[in-house]
Amino acid sequence: AHPQAIVMDYCGRCSGYVVEATEGFFLAAFRQPASALTWALCCKDALAHHSWSPEVSRWYRLAADAPGREEPTSRLHNRGPRPRTGVH
C-alpha cells in the first residue's frame, strides 16, 4: 500500500477525519485527544514496517550513516522515512 493510504486507513480506524492531504503532508482531526495520539503512534509504527522501495531505503541508509550519527543503520527506524507527528 502507498504510505498515504496507510495514514488514511488508520485515520478512519481511529475515528478521525481528513482535513488536508497532499504529497508528504497529512492533517487529520479527532474528537478525542486519545484517538489522535493512537492514530499518530499507529501511523509511525506502520510506516516503520512499510516495505519502502530500494531507492528510498538506500537514501535513508546513507543519511543514517552520515558523519556524526551515533546509531547503527541496522536499527528498524532507519529503514525509511519517519513521520513527524504532533497532537494539538
mmCIF file of N, CA, C and O in Angstrom:
data_model
loop_
_atom_site.group_PDB
_atom_site.id
_atom_site.type_symbol
_atom_site.label_atom_id
_atom_site.label_comp_id
_atom_site.label_asym_id
_atom_site.label_seq_id
_atom_site.Cartn_x
_atom_site.Cartn_y
_atom_site.Cartn_z
ATOM 1 N N ALA A 1 0.840 -1.193 0.000
ATOM 2 C CA ALA A 1 0.000 0.000 0.000
ATOM 3 C C ALA A 1 0.880 1.250 0.000
ATOM 4 O O ALA A 1 1.976 1.248 0.539
ATOM 5 N N HIS A 2 0.377 2.280 -0.588
ATOM 6 C CA HIS A 2 1.053 3.569 -0.628
ATOM 7 C C HIS A 2 1.027 4.182 0.777
ATOM 8 O O HIS A 2 0.037 4.035 1.499
ATOM 9 N N PRO A 3 2.091 4.844 1.200
ATOM 10 C CA PRO A 3 2.114 5.428 2.549
ATOM 11 C C PRO A 3 0.917 6.323 2.860
ATOM 12 O O PRO A 3 0.393 6.305 3.973
ATOM 13 N N GLN A 4 0.452 7.082 1.887
ATOM 14 C CA GLN A 4 -0.717 7.957 2.109
ATOM 15 C C GLN A 4 -1.952 7.115 2.434
ATOM 16 O O GLN A 4 -2.752 7.478 3.293
ATOM 17 N N ALA A 5 -2.093 5.960 1.773
ATOM 18 C CA ALA A 5 -3.233 5.079 2.042
ATOM 19 C C ALA A 5 -3.159 4.502 3.449
ATOM 20 O O ALA A 5 -4.189 4.338 4.116
ATOM 21 N N ILE A 6 -1.949 4.197 3.915
ATOM 22 C CA ILE A 6 -1.772 3.674 5.275
ATOM 23 C C ILE A 6 -2.249 4.706 6.288
ATOM 24 O O ILE A 6 -3.004 4.403 7.215
ATOM 25 N N VAL A 7 -1.819 5.940 6.105
ATOM 26 C CA VAL A 7 -2.181 7.019 7.030
ATOM 27 C C VAL A 7 -3.692 7.263 7.013
ATOM 28 O O VAL A 7 -4.317 7.422 8.062
ATOM 29 N N MET A 8 -4.293 7.260 5.836
ATOM 30 C CA MET A 8 -5.742 7.475 5.730
ATOM 31 C C MET A 8 -6.516 6.327 6.361
ATOM 32 O O MET A 8 -7.534 6.542 7.015
ATOM 33 N N ASP A 9 -6.033 5.095 6.177
ATOM 34 C CA ASP A 9 -6.697 3.935 6.760
ATOM 35 C C ASP A 9 -6.723 4.043 8.283
ATOM 36 O O ASP A 9 -7.770 3.854 8.907
ATOM 37 N N TYR A 10 -5.590 4.369 8.881
ATOM 38 C CA TYR A 10 -5.551 4.499 10.338
ATOM 39 C C TYR A 10 -6.374 5.682 10.825
ATOM 40 O O TYR A 10 -6.926 5.646 11.929
ATOM 41 N N CYS A 11 -6.500 6.705 10.019
ATOM 42 C CA CYS A 11 -7.343 7.846 10.391
ATOM 43 C C CYS A 11 -8.783 7.379 10.583
ATOM 44 O O CYS A 11 -9.423 7.702 11.588
ATOM 45 N N GLY A 12 -9.287 6.599 9.650
ATOM 46 C CA GLY A 12 -10.642 6.067 9.766
ATOM 47 C C GLY A 12 -10.793 5.097 10.924
ATOM 48 O O GLY A 12 -11.792 5.123 11.649
ATOM 49 N N ARG A 13 -9.806 4.244 11.115
ATOM 50 C CA ARG A 13 -9.854 3.279 12.215
ATOM 51 C C ARG A 13 -9.897 3.975 13.580
ATOM 52 O O ARG A 13 -10.432 3.428 14.540
ATOM 53 N N CYS A 14 -9.286 5.151 13.668
ATOM 54 C CA CYS A 14 -9.215 5.879 14.946
ATOM 55 C C CYS A 14 -10.297 6.954 15.055
ATOM 56 O O CYS A 14 -10.201 7.852 15.888
ATOM 57 N N SER A 15 -11.322 6.865 14.211
ATOM 58 C CA SER A 15 -12.468 7.783 14.223
ATOM 59 C C SER A 15 -12.088 9.232 13.955
ATOM 60 O O SER A 15 -12.664 10.156 14.527
ATOM 61 N N GLY A 16 -11.131 9.415 13.060
ATOM 62 C CA GLY A 16 -10.743 10.765 12.677
ATOM 63 C C GLY A 16 -11.243 11.091 11.290
ATOM 64 O O GLY A 16 -11.851 10.257 10.616
ATOM 65 N N TYR A 17 -11.015 12.336 10.878
ATOM 66 C CA TYR A 17 -11.360 12.697 9.509
ATOM 67 C C TYR A 17 -10.240 13.550 8.931
ATOM 68 O O TYR A 17 -9.512 14.234 9.641
ATOM 69 N N VAL A 18 -10.096 13.450 7.621
ATOM 70 C CA VAL A 18 -9.024 14.123 6.910
ATOM 71 C C VAL A 18 -9.380 15.597 6.729
ATOM 72 O O VAL A 18 -10.447 15.922 6.222
ATOM 73 N N VAL A 19 -8.484 16.474 7.156
ATOM 74 C CA VAL A 19 -8.662 17.910 6.955
ATOM 75 C C VAL A 19 -7.939 18.321 5.680
ATOM 76 O O VAL A 19 -8.481 19.055 4.863
ATOM 77 N N GLU A 20 -6.717 17.822 5.507
ATOM 78 C CA GLU A 20 -5.918 18.154 4.329
ATOM 79 C C GLU A 20 -4.934 17.024 4.071
ATOM 80 O O GLU A 20 -4.360 16.473 5.008
ATOM 81 N N ALA A 21 -4.752 16.697 2.802
ATOM 82 C CA ALA A 21 -3.794 15.654 2.435
ATOM 83 C C ALA A 21 -3.147 16.026 1.109
ATOM 84 O O ALA A 21 -3.836 16.217 0.111
ATOM 85 N N THR A 22 -1.819 16.154 1.130
ATOM 86 C CA THR A 22 -1.046 16.385 -0.081
ATOM 87 C C THR A 22 0.151 15.449 -0.029
ATOM 88 O O THR A 22 0.346 14.737 0.952
ATOM 89 N N GLU A 23 0.956 15.458 -1.057
ATOM 90 C CA GLU A 23 2.136 14.601 -1.077
ATOM 91 C C GLU A 23 3.069 14.965 0.074
ATOM 92 O O GLU A 23 3.566 16.076 0.159
ATOM 93 N N GLY A 24 3.256 14.045 0.996
ATOM 94 C CA GLY A 24 4.153 14.273 2.114
ATOM 95 C C GLY A 24 3.562 15.041 3.280
ATOM 96 O O GLY A 24 4.265 15.354 4.238
ATOM 97 N N PHE A 25 2.275 15.358 3.232
ATOM 98 C CA PHE A 25 1.637 16.109 4.320
ATOM 99 C C PHE A 25 0.245 15.555 4.552
ATOM 100 O O PHE A 25 -0.499 15.295 3.605
ATOM 101 N N PHE A 26 -0.113 15.381 5.814
ATOM 102 C CA PHE A 26 -1.419 14.842 6.154
ATOM 103 C C PHE A 26 -1.883 15.507 7.444
ATOM 104 O O PHE A 26 -1.165 15.499 8.439
ATOM 105 N N LEU A 27 -3.065 16.103 7.415
ATOM 106 C CA LEU A 27 -3.633 16.754 8.591
ATOM 107 C C LEU A 27 -4.986 16.115 8.877
ATOM 108 O O LEU A 27 -5.830 16.014 7.986
ATOM 109 N N ALA A 28 -5.159 15.660 10.102
ATOM 110 C CA ALA A 28 -6.404 14.991 10.492
ATOM 111 C C ALA A 28 -6.924 15.612 11.777
ATOM 112 O O ALA A 28 -6.171 16.219 12.547
ATOM 113 N N ALA A 29 -8.209 15.446 12.010
ATOM 114 C CA ALA A 29 -8.838 15.954 13.235
ATOM 115 C C ALA A 29 -9.584 14.807 13.918
ATOM 116 O O ALA A 29 -10.104 13.903 13.260
ATOM 117 N N PHE A 30 -9.622 14.879 15.235
ATOM 118 C CA PHE A 30 -10.251 13.842 16.052
ATOM 119 C C PHE A 30 -11.054 14.501 17.159
ATOM 120 O O PHE A 30 -10.695 15.573 17.645
ATOM 121 N N ARG A 31 -12.121 13.855 17.579
ATOM 122 C CA ARG A 31 -12.931 14.374 18.688
ATOM 123 C C ARG A 31 -12.239 14.184 20.029
ATOM 124 O O ARG A 31 -12.378 14.996 20.929
ATOM 125 N N GLN A 32 -11.498 13.105 20.157
ATOM 126 C CA GLN A 32 -10.840 12.775 21.420
ATOM 127 C C GLN A 32 -9.318 12.838 21.256
ATOM 128 O O GLN A 32 -8.779 12.261 20.310
ATOM 129 N N PRO A 33 -8.620 13.509 22.182
ATOM 130 C CA PRO A 33 -7.154 13.559 22.099
ATOM 131 C C PRO A 33 -6.510 12.167 22.091
ATOM 132 O O PRO A 33 -5.517 11.953 21.400
ATOM 133 N N ALA A 34 -7.070 11.230 22.838
ATOM 134 C CA ALA A 34 -6.508 9.875 22.874
ATOM 135 C C ALA A 34 -6.565 9.226 21.495
ATOM 136 O O ALA A 34 -5.654 8.479 21.116
ATOM 137 N N SER A 35 -7.609 9.504 20.730
ATOM 138 C CA SER A 35 -7.720 8.948 19.373
ATOM 139 C C SER A 35 -6.633 9.524 18.467
ATOM 140 O O SER A 35 -6.056 8.813 17.646
ATOM 141 N N ALA A 36 -6.345 10.809 18.625
ATOM 142 C CA ALA A 36 -5.303 11.448 17.824
ATOM 143 C C ALA A 36 -3.938 10.850 18.160
ATOM 144 O O ALA A 36 -3.139 10.567 17.259
ATOM 145 N N LEU A 37 -3.688 10.637 19.418
ATOM 146 C CA LEU A 37 -2.417 10.050 19.829
ATOM 147 C C LEU A 37 -2.285 8.606 19.344
ATOM 148 O O LEU A 37 -1.229 8.195 18.838
ATOM 149 N N THR A 38 -3.365 7.844 19.452
ATOM 150 C CA THR A 38 -3.365 6.466 18.955
ATOM 151 C C THR A 38 -3.074 6.442 17.463
ATOM 152 O O THR A 38 -2.264 5.643 16.982
ATOM 153 N N TRP A 39 -3.722 7.326 16.722
ATOM 154 C CA TRP A 39 -3.508 7.421 15.277
ATOM 155 C C TRP A 39 -2.048 7.736 14.964
ATOM 156 O O TRP A 39 -1.428 7.082 14.129
ATOM 157 N N ALA A 40 -1.485 8.721 15.644
ATOM 158 C CA ALA A 40 -0.102 9.122 15.381
ATOM 159 C C ALA A 40 0.866 7.965 15.637
ATOM 160 O O ALA A 40 1.766 7.703 14.831
ATOM 161 N N LEU A 41 0.678 7.266 16.740
ATOM 162 C CA LEU A 41 1.573 6.153 17.072
ATOM 163 C C LEU A 41 1.385 4.974 16.123
ATOM 164 O O LEU A 41 2.369 4.328 15.729
ATOM 165 N N CYS A 42 0.143 4.685 15.740
ATOM 166 C CA CYS A 42 -0.108 3.593 14.788
ATOM 167 C C CYS A 42 0.526 3.894 13.434
ATOM 168 O O CYS A 42 1.127 3.011 12.808
ATOM 169 N N CYS A 43 0.394 5.141 12.972
ATOM 170 C CA CYS A 43 0.982 5.523 11.687
ATOM 171 C C CYS A 43 2.499 5.413 11.735
ATOM 172 O O CYS A 43 3.122 4.897 10.804
ATOM 173 N N LYS A 44 3.075 5.892 12.802
ATOM 174 C CA LYS A 44 4.526 5.839 12.945
ATOM 175 C C LYS A 44 5.022 4.390 12.897
ATOM 176 O O LYS A 44 5.988 4.067 12.213
ATOM 177 N N ASP A 45 4.325 3.500 13.599
ATOM 178 C CA ASP A 45 4.703 2.090 13.616
ATOM 179 C C ASP A 45 4.491 1.441 12.247
ATOM 180 O O ASP A 45 5.357 0.714 11.754
ATOM 181 N N ALA A 46 3.348 1.703 11.629
ATOM 182 C CA ALA A 46 3.050 1.098 10.321
ATOM 183 C C ALA A 46 4.044 1.559 9.262
ATOM 184 O O ALA A 46 4.497 0.755 8.432
ATOM 185 N N LEU A 47 4.408 2.828 9.279
ATOM 186 C CA LEU A 47 5.355 3.329 8.286
ATOM 187 C C LEU A 47 6.773 2.811 8.543
ATOM 188 O O LEU A 47 7.548 2.633 7.611
ATOM 189 N N ALA A 48 7.095 2.541 9.805
ATOM 190 C CA ALA A 48 8.411 1.963 10.113
ATOM 191 C C ALA A 48 8.521 0.550 9.563
ATOM 192 O O ALA A 48 9.613 0.102 9.214
ATOM 193 N N HIS A 49 7.403 -0.154 9.460
ATOM 194 C CA HIS A 49 7.401 -1.525 8.957
ATOM 195 C C HIS A 49 7.024 -1.611 7.474
ATOM 196 O O HIS A 49 6.949 -2.696 6.916
ATOM 197 N N HIS A 50 6.797 -0.484 6.838
ATOM 198 C CA HIS A 50 6.418 -0.442 5.426
ATOM 199 C C HIS A 50 7.570 -0.935 4.549
ATOM 200 O O HIS A 50 8.736 -0.697 4.849
ATOM 201 N N SER A 51 7.247 -1.608 3.468
ATOM 202 C CA SER A 51 8.263 -2.071 2.519
ATOM 203 C C SER A 51 8.580 -0.930 1.548
ATOM 204 O O SER A 51 7.926 -0.778 0.518
ATOM 205 N N TRP A 52 9.564 -0.132 1.896
ATOM 206 C CA TRP A 52 9.941 1.005 1.068
ATOM 207 C C TRP A 52 10.698 0.529 -0.162
ATOM 208 O O TRP A 52 11.338 -0.518 -0.146
ATOM 209 N N SER A 53 10.637 1.314 -1.220
ATOM 210 C CA SER A 53 11.369 0.980 -2.431
ATOM 211 C C SER A 53 12.869 0.982 -2.141
ATOM 212 O O SER A 53 13.324 1.621 -1.193
ATOM 213 N N PRO A 54 13.647 0.280 -2.949
ATOM 214 C CA PRO A 54 15.102 0.261 -2.730
ATOM 215 C C PRO A 54 15.718 1.664 -2.756
ATOM 216 O O PRO A 54 16.634 1.953 -2.004
ATOM 217 N N GLU A 55 15.197 2.552 -3.610
ATOM 218 C CA GLU A 55 15.731 3.908 -3.702
ATOM 219 C C GLU A 55 15.522 4.669 -2.396
ATOM 220 O O GLU A 55 16.421 5.339 -1.900
ATOM 221 N N VAL A 56 14.324 4.560 -1.827
ATOM 222 C CA VAL A 56 14.022 5.254 -0.571
ATOM 223 C C VAL A 56 14.868 4.665 0.555
ATOM 224 O O VAL A 56 15.475 5.399 1.333
ATOM 225 N N SER A 57 14.926 3.359 0.630
ATOM 226 C CA SER A 57 15.710 2.705 1.679
ATOM 227 C C SER A 57 17.184 3.086 1.591
ATOM 228 O O SER A 57 17.831 3.357 2.605
ATOM 229 N N ARG A 58 17.716 3.117 0.376
ATOM 230 C CA ARG A 58 19.125 3.461 0.186
ATOM 231 C C ARG A 58 19.399 4.899 0.636
ATOM 232 O O ARG A 58 20.364 5.169 1.330
ATOM 233 N N TRP A 59 18.520 5.826 0.296
ATOM 234 C CA TRP A 59 18.711 7.223 0.686
ATOM 235 C C TRP A 59 18.721 7.358 2.203
ATOM 236 O O TRP A 59 19.569 8.045 2.764
ATOM 237 N N TYR A 60 17.818 6.688 2.893
ATOM 238 C CA TYR A 60 17.770 6.805 4.341
ATOM 239 C C TYR A 60 18.932 6.090 5.028
ATOM 240 O O TYR A 60 19.379 6.506 6.079
ATOM 241 N N ARG A 61 19.442 5.025 4.426
ATOM 242 C CA ARG A 61 20.655 4.395 4.967
ATOM 243 C C ARG A 61 21.837 5.346 4.855
ATOM 244 O O ARG A 61 22.630 5.497 5.784
ATOM 245 N N LEU A 62 21.962 6.042 3.728
ATOM 246 C CA LEU A 62 23.056 6.999 3.554
ATOM 247 C C LEU A 62 22.930 8.138 4.563
ATOM 248 O O LEU A 62 23.917 8.566 5.148
ATOM 249 N N ALA A 63 21.713 8.631 4.773
ATOM 250 C CA ALA A 63 21.505 9.710 5.736
ATOM 251 C C ALA A 63 21.842 9.237 7.147
ATOM 252 O O ALA A 63 22.420 9.981 7.935
ATOM 253 N N ALA A 64 21.508 8.001 7.461
ATOM 254 C CA ALA A 64 21.777 7.468 8.801
ATOM 255 C C ALA A 64 23.268 7.237 9.021
ATOM 256 O O ALA A 64 23.738 7.283 10.150
ATOM 257 N N ASP A 65 24.009 6.996 7.934
ATOM 258 C CA ASP A 65 25.454 6.765 8.044
ATOM 259 C C ASP A 65 26.273 8.057 7.988
ATOM 260 O O ASP A 65 27.492 8.016 8.019
ATOM 261 N N ALA A 66 25.609 9.191 7.921
ATOM 262 C CA ALA A 66 26.314 10.469 7.820
ATOM 263 C C ALA A 66 27.249 10.665 9.018
ATOM 264 O O ALA A 66 26.963 10.180 10.113
ATOM 265 N N PRO A 67 28.351 11.347 8.808
ATOM 266 C CA PRO A 67 29.278 11.597 9.920
ATOM 267 C C PRO A 67 28.565 12.265 11.100
ATOM 268 O O PRO A 67 27.707 13.123 10.909
ATOM 269 N N GLY A 68 28.908 11.817 12.292
ATOM 270 C CA GLY A 68 28.294 12.391 13.485
ATOM 271 C C GLY A 68 27.102 11.609 13.988
ATOM 272 O O GLY A 68 26.610 11.855 15.081
ATOM 273 N N ARG A 69 26.601 10.654 13.214
ATOM 274 C CA ARG A 69 25.476 9.833 13.648
ATOM 275 C C ARG A 69 25.997 8.747 14.568
ATOM 276 O O ARG A 69 26.983 8.104 14.271
ATOM 277 N N GLU A 70 25.304 8.545 15.684
ATOM 278 C CA GLU A 70 25.767 7.567 16.666
ATOM 279 C C GLU A 70 25.111 6.203 16.522
ATOM 280 O O GLU A 70 25.668 5.203 16.930
ATOM 281 N N GLU A 71 23.911 6.152 15.955
ATOM 282 C CA GLU A 71 23.155 4.905 15.922
ATOM 283 C C GLU A 71 23.480 4.099 14.678
ATOM 284 O O GLU A 71 23.647 4.653 13.604
ATOM 285 N N PRO A 72 23.541 2.773 14.797
ATOM 286 C CA PRO A 72 23.807 1.929 13.626
ATOM 287 C C PRO A 72 22.615 1.896 12.675
ATOM 288 O O PRO A 72 21.479 2.042 13.086
ATOM 289 N N THR A 73 22.904 1.708 11.383
ATOM 290 C CA THR A 73 21.840 1.691 10.377
ATOM 291 C C THR A 73 20.993 0.437 10.432
ATOM 292 O O THR A 73 19.946 0.374 9.801
ATOM 293 N N SER A 74 21.401 -0.570 11.160
ATOM 294 C CA SER A 74 20.640 -1.814 11.200
ATOM 295 C C SER A 74 19.371 -1.690 12.033
ATOM 296 O O SER A 74 18.518 -2.555 11.995
ATOM 297 N N ARG A 75 19.242 -0.606 12.760
ATOM 298 C CA ARG A 75 18.049 -0.429 13.596
ATOM 299 C C ARG A 75 16.832 -0.211 12.701
ATOM 300 O O ARG A 75 16.905 0.415 11.654
ATOM 301 N N LEU A 76 15.695 -0.713 13.117
ATOM 302 C CA LEU A 76 14.471 -0.660 12.315
ATOM 303 C C LEU A 76 14.095 0.756 11.911
ATOM 304 O O LEU A 76 13.693 0.997 10.795
ATOM 305 N N HIS A 77 14.240 1.705 12.790
ATOM 306 C CA HIS A 77 13.758 3.045 12.473
ATOM 307 C C HIS A 77 14.581 3.747 11.400
ATOM 308 O O HIS A 77 14.211 4.809 10.946
ATOM 309 N N ASN A 78 15.639 3.174 10.947
ATOM 310 C CA ASN A 78 16.418 3.763 9.861
ATOM 311 C C ASN A 78 16.076 3.158 8.505
ATOM 312 O O ASN A 78 16.766 3.399 7.542
ATOM 313 N N ARG A 79 15.013 2.372 8.425
ATOM 314 C CA ARG A 79 14.642 1.717 7.168
ATOM 315 C C ARG A 79 14.018 2.671 6.173
ATOM 316 O O ARG A 79 13.955 2.391 4.998
ATOM 317 N N GLY A 80 13.477 3.770 6.607
ATOM 318 C CA GLY A 80 12.811 4.689 5.690
ATOM 319 C C GLY A 80 12.366 5.936 6.418
ATOM 320 O O GLY A 80 12.781 6.186 7.544
ATOM 321 N N PRO A 81 11.530 6.728 5.764
ATOM 322 C CA PRO A 81 11.072 7.978 6.366
ATOM 323 C C PRO A 81 10.373 7.758 7.703
ATOM 324 O O PRO A 81 9.676 6.773 7.893
ATOM 325 N N ARG A 82 10.593 8.667 8.600
ATOM 326 C CA ARG A 82 9.896 8.642 9.886
ATOM 327 C C ARG A 82 9.006 9.865 9.938
ATOM 328 O O ARG A 82 9.479 10.990 9.803
ATOM 329 N N PRO A 83 7.724 9.680 10.116
ATOM 330 C CA PRO A 83 6.828 10.848 10.125
ATOM 331 C C PRO A 83 7.041 11.701 11.370
ATOM 332 O O PRO A 83 7.339 11.201 12.455
ATOM 333 N N ARG A 84 6.903 12.972 11.185
ATOM 334 C CA ARG A 84 6.907 13.889 12.323
ATOM 335 C C ARG A 84 5.438 14.084 12.680
ATOM 336 O O ARG A 84 4.624 14.453 11.830
ATOM 337 N N THR A 85 5.103 13.799 13.907
ATOM 338 C CA THR A 85 3.708 13.894 14.317
ATOM 339 C C THR A 85 3.572 14.898 15.448
ATOM 340 O O THR A 85 4.483 15.085 16.252
ATOM 341 N N GLY A 86 2.430 15.526 15.478
ATOM 342 C CA GLY A 86 2.121 16.470 16.545
ATOM 343 C C GLY A 86 0.657 16.354 16.899
ATOM 344 O O GLY A 86 -0.189 16.173 16.028
ATOM 345 N N VAL A 87 0.366 16.439 18.170
ATOM 346 C CA VAL A 87 -1.020 16.388 18.633
ATOM 347 C C VAL A 87 -1.284 17.693 19.359
ATOM 348 O O VAL A 87 -0.610 18.029 20.325
ATOM 349 N N HIS A 88 -2.254 18.460 18.853
ATOM 350 C CA HIS A 88 -2.571 19.764 19.439
ATOM 351 C C HIS A 88 -4.005 19.798 19.925
ATOM 352 O O HIS A 88 -4.864 19.219 19.362
#
